[in-house]
XYZ file of C-alpha atoms in Angstrom:
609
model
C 21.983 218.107 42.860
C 19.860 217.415 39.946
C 19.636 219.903 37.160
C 16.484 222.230 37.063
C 13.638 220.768 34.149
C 14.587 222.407 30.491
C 12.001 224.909 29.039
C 9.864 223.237 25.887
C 10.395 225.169 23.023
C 8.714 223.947 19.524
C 10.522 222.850 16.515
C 11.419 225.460 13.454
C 9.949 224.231 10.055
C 11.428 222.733 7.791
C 11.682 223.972 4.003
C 12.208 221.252 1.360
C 12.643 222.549 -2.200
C 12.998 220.748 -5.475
C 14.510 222.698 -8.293
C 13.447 221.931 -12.022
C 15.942 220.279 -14.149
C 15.075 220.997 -17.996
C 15.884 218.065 -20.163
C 16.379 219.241 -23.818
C 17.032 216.821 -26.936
C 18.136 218.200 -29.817
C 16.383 216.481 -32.720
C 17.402 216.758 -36.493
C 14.541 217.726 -39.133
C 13.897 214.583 -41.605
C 13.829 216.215 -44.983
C 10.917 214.359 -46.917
C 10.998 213.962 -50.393
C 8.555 214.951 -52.638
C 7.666 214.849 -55.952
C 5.228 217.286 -56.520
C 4.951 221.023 -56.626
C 3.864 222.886 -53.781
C 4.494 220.154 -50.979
C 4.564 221.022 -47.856
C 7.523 221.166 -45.601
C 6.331 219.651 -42.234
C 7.499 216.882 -39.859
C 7.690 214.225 -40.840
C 5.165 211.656 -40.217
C 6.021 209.749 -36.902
C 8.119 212.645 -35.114
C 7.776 213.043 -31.628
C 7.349 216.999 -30.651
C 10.343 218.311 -28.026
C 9.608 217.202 -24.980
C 9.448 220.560 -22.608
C 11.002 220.308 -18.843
C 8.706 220.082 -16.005
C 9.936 221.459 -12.176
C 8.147 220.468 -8.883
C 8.819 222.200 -5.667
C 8.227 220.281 -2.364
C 7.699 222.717 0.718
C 8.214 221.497 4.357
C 5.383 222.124 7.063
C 6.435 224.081 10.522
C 5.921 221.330 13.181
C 5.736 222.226 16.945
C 7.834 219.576 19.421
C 6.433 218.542 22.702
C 7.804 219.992 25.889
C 10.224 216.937 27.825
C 11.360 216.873 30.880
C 15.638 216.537 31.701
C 16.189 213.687 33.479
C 18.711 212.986 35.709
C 21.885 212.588 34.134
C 25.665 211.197 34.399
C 26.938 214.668 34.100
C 24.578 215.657 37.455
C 25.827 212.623 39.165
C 29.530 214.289 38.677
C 28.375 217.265 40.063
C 27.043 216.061 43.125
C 30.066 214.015 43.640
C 32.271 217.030 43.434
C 30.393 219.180 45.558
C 30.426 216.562 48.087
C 34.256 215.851 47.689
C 34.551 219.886 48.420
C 32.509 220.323 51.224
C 34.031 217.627 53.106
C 37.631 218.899 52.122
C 36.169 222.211 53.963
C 35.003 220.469 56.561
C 38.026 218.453 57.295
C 40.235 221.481 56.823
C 37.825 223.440 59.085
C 37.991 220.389 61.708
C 41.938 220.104 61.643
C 42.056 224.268 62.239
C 39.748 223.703 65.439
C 41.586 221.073 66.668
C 44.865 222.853 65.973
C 43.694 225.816 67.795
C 42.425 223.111 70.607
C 45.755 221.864 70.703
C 47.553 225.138 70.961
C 45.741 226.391 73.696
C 46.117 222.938 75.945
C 49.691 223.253 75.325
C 50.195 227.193 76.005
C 47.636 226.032 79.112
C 50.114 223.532 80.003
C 52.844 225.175 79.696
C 51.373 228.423 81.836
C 50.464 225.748 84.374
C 54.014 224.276 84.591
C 55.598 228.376 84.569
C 52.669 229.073 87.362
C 53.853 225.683 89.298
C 57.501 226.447 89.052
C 56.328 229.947 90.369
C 54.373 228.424 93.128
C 56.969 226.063 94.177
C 59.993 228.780 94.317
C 57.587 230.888 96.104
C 56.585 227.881 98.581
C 60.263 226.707 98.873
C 60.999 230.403 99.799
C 58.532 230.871 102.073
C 59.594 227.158 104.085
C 62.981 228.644 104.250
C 62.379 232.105 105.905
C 59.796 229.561 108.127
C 62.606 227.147 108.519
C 65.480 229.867 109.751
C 62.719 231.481 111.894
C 61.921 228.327 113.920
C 65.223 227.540 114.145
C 66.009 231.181 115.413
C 62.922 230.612 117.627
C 64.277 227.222 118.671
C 67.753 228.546 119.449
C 66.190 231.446 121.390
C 64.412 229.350 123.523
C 66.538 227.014 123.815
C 68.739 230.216 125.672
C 65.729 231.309 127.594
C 65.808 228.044 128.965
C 69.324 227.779 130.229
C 69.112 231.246 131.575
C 66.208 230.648 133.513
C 67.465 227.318 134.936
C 70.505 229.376 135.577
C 68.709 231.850 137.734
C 66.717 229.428 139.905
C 69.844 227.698 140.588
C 71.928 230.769 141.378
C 69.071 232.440 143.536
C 69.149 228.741 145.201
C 72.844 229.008 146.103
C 72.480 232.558 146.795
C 74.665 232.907 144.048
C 74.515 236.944 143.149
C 77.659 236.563 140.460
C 75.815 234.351 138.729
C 72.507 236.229 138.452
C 74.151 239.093 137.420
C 76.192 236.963 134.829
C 72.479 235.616 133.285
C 70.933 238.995 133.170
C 74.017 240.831 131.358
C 74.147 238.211 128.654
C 70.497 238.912 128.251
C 70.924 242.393 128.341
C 73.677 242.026 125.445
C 71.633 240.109 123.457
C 68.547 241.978 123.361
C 70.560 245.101 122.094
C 71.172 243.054 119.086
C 67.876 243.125 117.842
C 67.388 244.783 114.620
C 64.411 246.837 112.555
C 62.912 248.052 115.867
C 63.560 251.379 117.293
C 65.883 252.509 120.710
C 62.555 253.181 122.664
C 60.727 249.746 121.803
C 64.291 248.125 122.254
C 64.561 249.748 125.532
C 60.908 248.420 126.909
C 61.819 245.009 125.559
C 64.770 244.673 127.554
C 63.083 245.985 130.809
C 60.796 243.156 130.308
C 62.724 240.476 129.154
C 64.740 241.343 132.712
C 62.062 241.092 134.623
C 60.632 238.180 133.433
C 63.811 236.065 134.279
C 64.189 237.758 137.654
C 60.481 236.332 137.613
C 61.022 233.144 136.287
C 59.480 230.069 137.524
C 60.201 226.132 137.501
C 57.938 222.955 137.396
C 56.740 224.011 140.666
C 55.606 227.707 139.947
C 58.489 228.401 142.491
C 60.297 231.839 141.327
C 64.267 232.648 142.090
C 62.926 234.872 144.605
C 60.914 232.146 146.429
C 64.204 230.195 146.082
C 66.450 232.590 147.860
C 64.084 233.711 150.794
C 64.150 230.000 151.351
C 67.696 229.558 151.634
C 67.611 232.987 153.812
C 70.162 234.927 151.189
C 69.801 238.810 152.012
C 71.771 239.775 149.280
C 70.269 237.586 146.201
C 66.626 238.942 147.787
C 67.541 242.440 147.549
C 68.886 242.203 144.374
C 66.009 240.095 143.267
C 63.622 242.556 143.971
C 65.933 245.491 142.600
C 65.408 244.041 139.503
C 61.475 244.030 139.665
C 60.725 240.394 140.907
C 57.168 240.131 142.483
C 57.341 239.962 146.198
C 54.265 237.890 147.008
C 54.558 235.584 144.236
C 53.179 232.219 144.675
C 54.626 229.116 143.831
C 53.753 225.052 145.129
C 50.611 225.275 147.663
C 50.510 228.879 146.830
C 53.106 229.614 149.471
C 54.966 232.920 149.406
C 58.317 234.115 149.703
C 57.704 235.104 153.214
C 55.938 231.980 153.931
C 59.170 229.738 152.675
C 61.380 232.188 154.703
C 59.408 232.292 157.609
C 59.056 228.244 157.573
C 63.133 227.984 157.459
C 63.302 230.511 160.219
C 65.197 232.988 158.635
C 64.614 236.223 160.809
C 66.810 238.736 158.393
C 65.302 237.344 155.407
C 61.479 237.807 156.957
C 62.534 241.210 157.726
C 63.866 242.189 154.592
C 60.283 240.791 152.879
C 58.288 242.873 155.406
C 59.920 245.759 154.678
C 59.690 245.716 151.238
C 55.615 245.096 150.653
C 55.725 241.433 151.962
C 52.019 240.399 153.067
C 52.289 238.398 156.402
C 48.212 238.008 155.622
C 48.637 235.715 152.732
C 47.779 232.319 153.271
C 49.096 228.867 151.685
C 46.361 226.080 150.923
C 46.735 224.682 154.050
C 45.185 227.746 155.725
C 48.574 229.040 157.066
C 49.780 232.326 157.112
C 53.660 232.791 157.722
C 52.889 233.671 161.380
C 50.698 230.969 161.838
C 53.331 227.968 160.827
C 55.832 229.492 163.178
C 53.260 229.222 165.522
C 53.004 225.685 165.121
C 56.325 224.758 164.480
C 57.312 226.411 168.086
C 54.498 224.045 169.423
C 55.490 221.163 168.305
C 59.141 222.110 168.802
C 60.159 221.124 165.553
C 63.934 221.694 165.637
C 66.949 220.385 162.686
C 70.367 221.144 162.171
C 69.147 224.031 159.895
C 65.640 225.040 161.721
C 66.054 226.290 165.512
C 62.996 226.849 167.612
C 64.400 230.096 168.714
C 65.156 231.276 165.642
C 61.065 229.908 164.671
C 60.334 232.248 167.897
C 61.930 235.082 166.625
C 60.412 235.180 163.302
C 56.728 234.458 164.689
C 58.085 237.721 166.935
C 58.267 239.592 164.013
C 55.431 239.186 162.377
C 53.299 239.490 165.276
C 54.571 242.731 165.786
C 54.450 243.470 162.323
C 52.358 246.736 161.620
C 50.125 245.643 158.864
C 48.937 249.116 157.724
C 53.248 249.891 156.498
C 52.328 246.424 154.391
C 49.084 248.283 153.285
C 51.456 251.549 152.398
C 54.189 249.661 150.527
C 51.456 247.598 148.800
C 49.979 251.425 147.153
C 53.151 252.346 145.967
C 53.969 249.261 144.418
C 50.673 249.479 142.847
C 51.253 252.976 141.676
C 54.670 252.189 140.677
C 53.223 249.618 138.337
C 50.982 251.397 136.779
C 53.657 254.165 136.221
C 55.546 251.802 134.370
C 52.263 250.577 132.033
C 51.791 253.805 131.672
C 55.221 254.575 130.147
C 54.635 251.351 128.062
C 51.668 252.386 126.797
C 53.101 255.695 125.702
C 56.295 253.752 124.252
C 54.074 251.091 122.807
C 52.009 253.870 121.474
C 54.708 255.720 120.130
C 56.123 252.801 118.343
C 53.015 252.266 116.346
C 52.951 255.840 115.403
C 56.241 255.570 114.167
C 55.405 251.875 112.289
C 52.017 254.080 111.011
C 54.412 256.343 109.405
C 56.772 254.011 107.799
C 54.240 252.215 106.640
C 52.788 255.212 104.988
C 56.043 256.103 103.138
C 56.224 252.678 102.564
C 52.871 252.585 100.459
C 54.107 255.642 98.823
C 57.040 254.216 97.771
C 55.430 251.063 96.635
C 52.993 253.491 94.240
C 55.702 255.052 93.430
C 57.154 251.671 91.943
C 54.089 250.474 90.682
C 53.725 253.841 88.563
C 56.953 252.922 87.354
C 56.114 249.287 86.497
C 52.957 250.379 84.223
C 54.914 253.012 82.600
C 57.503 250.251 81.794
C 54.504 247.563 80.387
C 53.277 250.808 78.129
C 56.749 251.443 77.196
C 57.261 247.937 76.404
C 54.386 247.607 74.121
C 54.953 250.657 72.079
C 58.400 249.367 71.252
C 56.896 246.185 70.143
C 54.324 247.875 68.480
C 57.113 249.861 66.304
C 59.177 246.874 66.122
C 56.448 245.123 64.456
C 55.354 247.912 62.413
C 58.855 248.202 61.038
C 59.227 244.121 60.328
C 56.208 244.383 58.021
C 57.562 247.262 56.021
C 60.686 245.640 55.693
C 62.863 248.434 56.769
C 65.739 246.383 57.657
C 67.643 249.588 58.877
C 65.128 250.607 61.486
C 64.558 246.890 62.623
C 67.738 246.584 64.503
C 67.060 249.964 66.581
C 63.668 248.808 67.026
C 64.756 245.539 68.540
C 67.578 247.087 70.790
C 64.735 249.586 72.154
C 62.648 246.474 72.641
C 65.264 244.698 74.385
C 66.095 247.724 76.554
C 62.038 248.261 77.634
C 62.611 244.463 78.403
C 65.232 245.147 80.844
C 63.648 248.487 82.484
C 60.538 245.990 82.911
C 62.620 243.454 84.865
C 64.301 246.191 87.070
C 60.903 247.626 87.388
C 59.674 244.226 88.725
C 62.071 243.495 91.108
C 61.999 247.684 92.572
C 58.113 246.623 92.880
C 58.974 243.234 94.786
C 61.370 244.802 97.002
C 58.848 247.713 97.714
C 55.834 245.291 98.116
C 58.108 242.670 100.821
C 58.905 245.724 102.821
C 55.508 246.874 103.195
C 54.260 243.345 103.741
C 56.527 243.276 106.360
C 56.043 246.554 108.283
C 51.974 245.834 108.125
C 52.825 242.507 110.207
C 55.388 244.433 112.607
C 52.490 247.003 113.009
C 49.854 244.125 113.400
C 52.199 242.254 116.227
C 52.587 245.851 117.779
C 48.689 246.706 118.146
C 48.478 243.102 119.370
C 50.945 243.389 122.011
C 49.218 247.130 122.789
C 46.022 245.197 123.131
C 47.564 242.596 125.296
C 47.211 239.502 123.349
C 50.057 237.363 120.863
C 51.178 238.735 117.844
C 50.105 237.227 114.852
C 52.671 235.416 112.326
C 50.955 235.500 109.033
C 47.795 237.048 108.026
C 45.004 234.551 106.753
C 44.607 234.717 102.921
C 41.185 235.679 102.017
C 39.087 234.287 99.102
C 37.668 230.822 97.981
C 39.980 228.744 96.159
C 39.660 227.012 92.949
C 41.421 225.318 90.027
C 41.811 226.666 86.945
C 39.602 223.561 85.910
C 36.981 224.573 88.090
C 36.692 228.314 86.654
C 34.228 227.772 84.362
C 31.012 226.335 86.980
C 32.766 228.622 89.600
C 33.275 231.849 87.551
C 31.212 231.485 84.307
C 28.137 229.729 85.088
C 28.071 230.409 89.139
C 27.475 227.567 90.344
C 25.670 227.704 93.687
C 25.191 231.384 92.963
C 27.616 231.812 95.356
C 28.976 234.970 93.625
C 25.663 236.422 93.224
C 24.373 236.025 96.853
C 27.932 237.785 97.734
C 26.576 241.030 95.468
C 29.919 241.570 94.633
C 31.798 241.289 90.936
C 34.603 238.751 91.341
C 38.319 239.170 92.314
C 40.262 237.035 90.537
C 43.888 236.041 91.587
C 46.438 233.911 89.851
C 50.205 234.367 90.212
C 50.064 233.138 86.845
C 48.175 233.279 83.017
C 46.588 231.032 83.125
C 43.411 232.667 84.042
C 44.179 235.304 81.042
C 44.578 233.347 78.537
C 41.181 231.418 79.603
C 39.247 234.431 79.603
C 40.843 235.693 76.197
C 39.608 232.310 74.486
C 35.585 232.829 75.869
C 33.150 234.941 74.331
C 34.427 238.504 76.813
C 34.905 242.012 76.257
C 38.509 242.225 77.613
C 40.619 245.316 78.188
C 44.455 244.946 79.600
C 44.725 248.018 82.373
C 48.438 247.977 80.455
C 47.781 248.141 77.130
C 47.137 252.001 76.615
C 44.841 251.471 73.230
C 42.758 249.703 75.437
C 42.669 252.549 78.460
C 41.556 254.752 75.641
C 38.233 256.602 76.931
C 36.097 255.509 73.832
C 37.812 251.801 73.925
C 36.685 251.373 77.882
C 33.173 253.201 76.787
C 32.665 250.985 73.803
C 33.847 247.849 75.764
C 31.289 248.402 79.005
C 28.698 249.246 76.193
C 29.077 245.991 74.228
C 29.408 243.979 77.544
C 25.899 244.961 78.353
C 24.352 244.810 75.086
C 25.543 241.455 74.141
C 25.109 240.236 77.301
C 29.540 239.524 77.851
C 31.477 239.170 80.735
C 33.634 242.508 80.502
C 36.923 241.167 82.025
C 39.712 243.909 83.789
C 43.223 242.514 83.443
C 45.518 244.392 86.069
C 48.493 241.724 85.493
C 51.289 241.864 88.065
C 50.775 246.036 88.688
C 48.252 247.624 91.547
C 46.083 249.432 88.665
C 43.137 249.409 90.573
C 43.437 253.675 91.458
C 44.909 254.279 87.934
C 41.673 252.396 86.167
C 39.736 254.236 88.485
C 40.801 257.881 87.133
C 40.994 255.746 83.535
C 37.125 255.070 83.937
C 36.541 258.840 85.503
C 38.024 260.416 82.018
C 34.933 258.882 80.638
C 32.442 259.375 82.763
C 32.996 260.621 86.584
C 32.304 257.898 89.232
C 31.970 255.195 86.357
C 33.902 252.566 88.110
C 32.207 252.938 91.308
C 28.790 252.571 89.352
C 30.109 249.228 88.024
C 31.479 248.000 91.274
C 28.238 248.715 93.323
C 25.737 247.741 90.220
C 24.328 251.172 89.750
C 24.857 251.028 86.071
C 22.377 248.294 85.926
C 19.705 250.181 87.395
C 17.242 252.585 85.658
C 19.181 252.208 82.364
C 21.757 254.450 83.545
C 24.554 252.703 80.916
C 22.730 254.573 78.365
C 24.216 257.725 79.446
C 27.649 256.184 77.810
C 26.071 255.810 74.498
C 26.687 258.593 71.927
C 24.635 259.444 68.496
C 27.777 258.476 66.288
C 27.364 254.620 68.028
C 24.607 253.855 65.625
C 21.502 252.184 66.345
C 23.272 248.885 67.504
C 23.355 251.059 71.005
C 20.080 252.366 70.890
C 17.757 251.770 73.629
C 15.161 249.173 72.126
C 18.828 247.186 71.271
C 19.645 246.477 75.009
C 17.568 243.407 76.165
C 16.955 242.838 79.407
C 17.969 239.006 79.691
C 21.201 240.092 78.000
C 21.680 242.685 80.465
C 21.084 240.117 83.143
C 24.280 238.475 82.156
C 26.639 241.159 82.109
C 29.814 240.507 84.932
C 32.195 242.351 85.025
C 35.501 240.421 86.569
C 38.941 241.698 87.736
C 41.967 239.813 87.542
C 45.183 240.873 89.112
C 48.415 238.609 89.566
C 49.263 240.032 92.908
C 48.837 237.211 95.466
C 48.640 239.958 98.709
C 46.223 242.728 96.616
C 44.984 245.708 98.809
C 42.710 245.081 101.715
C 40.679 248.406 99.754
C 40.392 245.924 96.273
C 39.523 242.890 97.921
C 36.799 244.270 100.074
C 34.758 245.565 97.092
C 35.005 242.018 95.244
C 34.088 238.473 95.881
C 38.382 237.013 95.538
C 39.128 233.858 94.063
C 42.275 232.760 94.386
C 43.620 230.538 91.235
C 45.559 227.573 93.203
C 47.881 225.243 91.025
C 47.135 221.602 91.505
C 50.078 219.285 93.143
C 51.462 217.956 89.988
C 55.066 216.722 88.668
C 55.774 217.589 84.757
């Protein structure tokens, strides 16, 4: 830059002196000769008198100089060349920083992506397998159903009672196999399971029953219908048992019907009852080698002398004996989910219980780093070894403390579906297999319109703060690179009461999202009681807003915060953009936690690395 104009200044005077130089000749007397008395000495005639020495002095006047501007110079040229050259060394070494940091953080995003898809896959390929051995288990069971069914139709066709009993033992033996479910729900299964194959049915809706009062087999009927088959079942046309027995004339089988709760009043979709196609058949005097019109006769006998109101008495008690026996499975069925209830109390207990013990191992963790650390930049090369053995050894508490929590979290995952299939099967509808994930998905791409800048205003119309979940950290480390006031729910210098008050403070007065990392551990209750140390019911006020309204955040500041937290600091469009978002690792969080948020489940594009 050029230089600044010099200040005129007037020139000193000058002082010229000349100093007198005295020339002196010595000159000799001329004697003169004389040759009378009384002459007179004198010079002589034509001597010049001594010259005396003259001095001037010359004196210099004081003369003022005119004022002249500095013009721009070689030297200035320099300069600006050098302060040119600097500033763009800055520049370029402030450039290469940013673009190292860039770098950094698209590789440690990369390589968080490729941990999270690793993570995603395992978890995928386990989930196909446990999906893979349980259609195959449900394949090979049905696959047995099958064959025992076919069995049965074919047995009660023959009149084969060896057989049936063979089909419903191996049934029986199998059923007691089942695991994880108690004697009484064990028991109610198997009662079930038997009936439903003494009630099975083929293509034709035609049950083993139907089959055997059609072949006229005493023996398979009764023990058919000792076993709980349904006595007016109907199969092709909607004919009945009785109807089939009554149509292949078989008196002893007709009988046996009737007296067991048979209805002679049922009709098939021709309009015939049993006594009615006897009737006709006698008529017409239809007659084969294995249908005699007499034995037609006798059976139309019977049931015309049939007294209907016995049918009408057997009918109520096999009413009430049904509903004696939904009763009792109601009571079992109830029982059962009492006893899941309970288990899956203890369970949750036990799961805190492991969760307690998987934040105390992330504190313990990061004060043994903390010392470690400490230690390395004193030097103390004595206490550095410890410090690393007692960092190693938090290490490997963590990892058992992880995989306690797993365990803990699969079995309670697992006795919430058992107790979910139960209160279906109360209610009288299917079980369910897996429970629908809640929550919108997104990329980690898509994070900033979704999350940041709300695109849509999606999360805003919800009026709830946002849930986020990633199995990974990649959502983390995005939110620790933006402009956020963020507090890990495992580091305890951040669940410090004055850290959380300071950090909800600045949120609101700068206008920040104040982000809640919970990592892999169900903090949400321990943050809660965190938040209460401060202030009671602070957490609630941030979940429901409240803290917003009427300036009731003030109430955190305190007179040593300075006026940077005074009222007239806090600006309403500032406020405006306060969020506060939770982020948790735990794919299944509570039903409690994701209630109270809008969730938003991280998802980890289809990629290969």
């Amino acid at each position: 830059m050029p230089p600044k104009k010099a200040v005129p200044a007037s020139k000193a005077p000058k002082k010229a002196t000349a100093k007198a130089v005295s020339n002196i000749k010595s000159v000799s007397p001329t004697k003169s000769r004389s040759t009378g008395k009384g002459a007179a000495k004198g010079p002589s005639k034509g001597s010049k008198p001594v010259a005396g020495a003259s001095s001037s002095k010359p004196t210099g006047k004081a003369k003022s100089g005119k004022t002249e501007e500095k013009k721009w110079s070689k030297q200035d040229d320099q300069a600006r060349i050098i302060q040119t050259a600097a500033r763009k060394y800055l520049a370029r070494k402030k450039l290469e920083k940013l673009k190292k940091e860039k770098q950094d953080y698209e590789e440690m995003m990369v390589k968080l992506e490729k941990e999270a898809w690793m993570q995603m896959v395992e978890r995928e390929r386990e989930q196909e397998e446990k999906e893979r051995q349980k259609e195959q288990e449900e394949r090979k069971k049905k696959a047995q159903e099958m064959k025992w069914r076919k069995r049965m139709l074919e047995a009660a066709f023959d009149g084969d009672d060896d057989e049936i009993n063979s089909v419903l033992s191996e049934a029986l033996t199998n059923d007691k196999k089942q695991e994880n479910i108690s004697e009484a729900v064990r028991e109610l299964h198997i009662k079930k399971h038997q009936l439903s194959l003494a009630d099975c049915e083929d293509a034709n809706g035609n049950t083993p029953l139907s089959e055997a009062s059609a072949g006229g087999y005493v023996n398979t009927i009764q023990l058919l219908l000792q076993k709980g088959a349904e006595i007016n079942s109907r199969g092709r046309y909607e004919r009945t048992p009785l109807w089939r027995a009554a149509f292949a004339g078989h008196l002893q089988a007709v009988q046996v019907l009737l007296e067991n709760g048979a209805d002679p009043r049922l009709h098939a979709n021709d309009g015939t009852s049993p006594q009615q196609v006897c009737y006709k058949m006698s008529q017409l005097g239809i007659s084969s080698a294995l249908i005699e019109v007499a034995a037609i006769a006798g059976v139309e006998e019977v049931l015309k002398s049939w007294n209907i109101e016995q049918t009408d008495e057997l009918l109520k008690k096999i009413e009430e004996n049904k509903e004696r026996k939904l009763k009792e499975e109601e009571k079992q069925q109830k029982q059962e989910c009492d006893r899941l209830e309970k288990k899956q109390h203890e369970a949750e207990k036990e799961g805190k219980a492991c969760q307690m013990r998987l934040e105390k191992a992330h504190c313990e963790l990061n004060k043994r780093i903390f010392e470690h650390d400490k230690c390395v930049a004193m030097g103390d090369e004595n206490k550095i070894k410890i410090t690393l053995q007692t960092v190693h050894d938090a290490e490997t508490e963590l990892e058992t403390a992880k995989h306690s929590s797993k365990i803990a979290h699969d079995k309670l995952a697992q006795l919430k579906l058992r107790f979910r299939e139960q209160r279906k099967e109360r209610a009288g509808g299917p079980g369910e297999d897996v429970k629908e994930q809640v929550g919108v998905k997104v990329s980690i791409k898509e994070l900033d319109d979704v999350l940041m800048r709300d695109v849509g205003g999606k999360i805003a119309e919800s009026g709830r703060w946002p849930l986020i979940i990633d199995t990974s950290s990649q959502t983390s480390t995005f939110l620790r690179y933006r402009d956020t006031n963020f507090l890990n729910a495992l580091n305890p210098s951040n669940m410090e009461p004055d850290a959380i008050r300071l950090a909800i403070l600045g949120a609101i007065r700068f206008g920040k999202p104040l982000v809640l990392d919970m990592m892999a551990v169900d903090m949400f209750e321990s943050v809660r009681m965190k938040f209460d140390i401060v202030q009671e019911g602070l957490l609630s006020t941030i979940m429901t807003k409240e803290i917003l309204k009427d300036d009731r955040f003030l109430s955190l500041v305190k007179p040593e915060d300075g006026e940077q937290y005074s009222k007239t600091a806090f600006l309403g469009a500032r406020i405006e953009n306060f969020k506060f978002i939770i982020l948790t690792q735990l794919w299944n969080s509570s039903e409690d936690l994701i209630n109270q948020t809008y969730p938003l489940r991280v998802m980890i594009p289809s990629k290969s690395f």
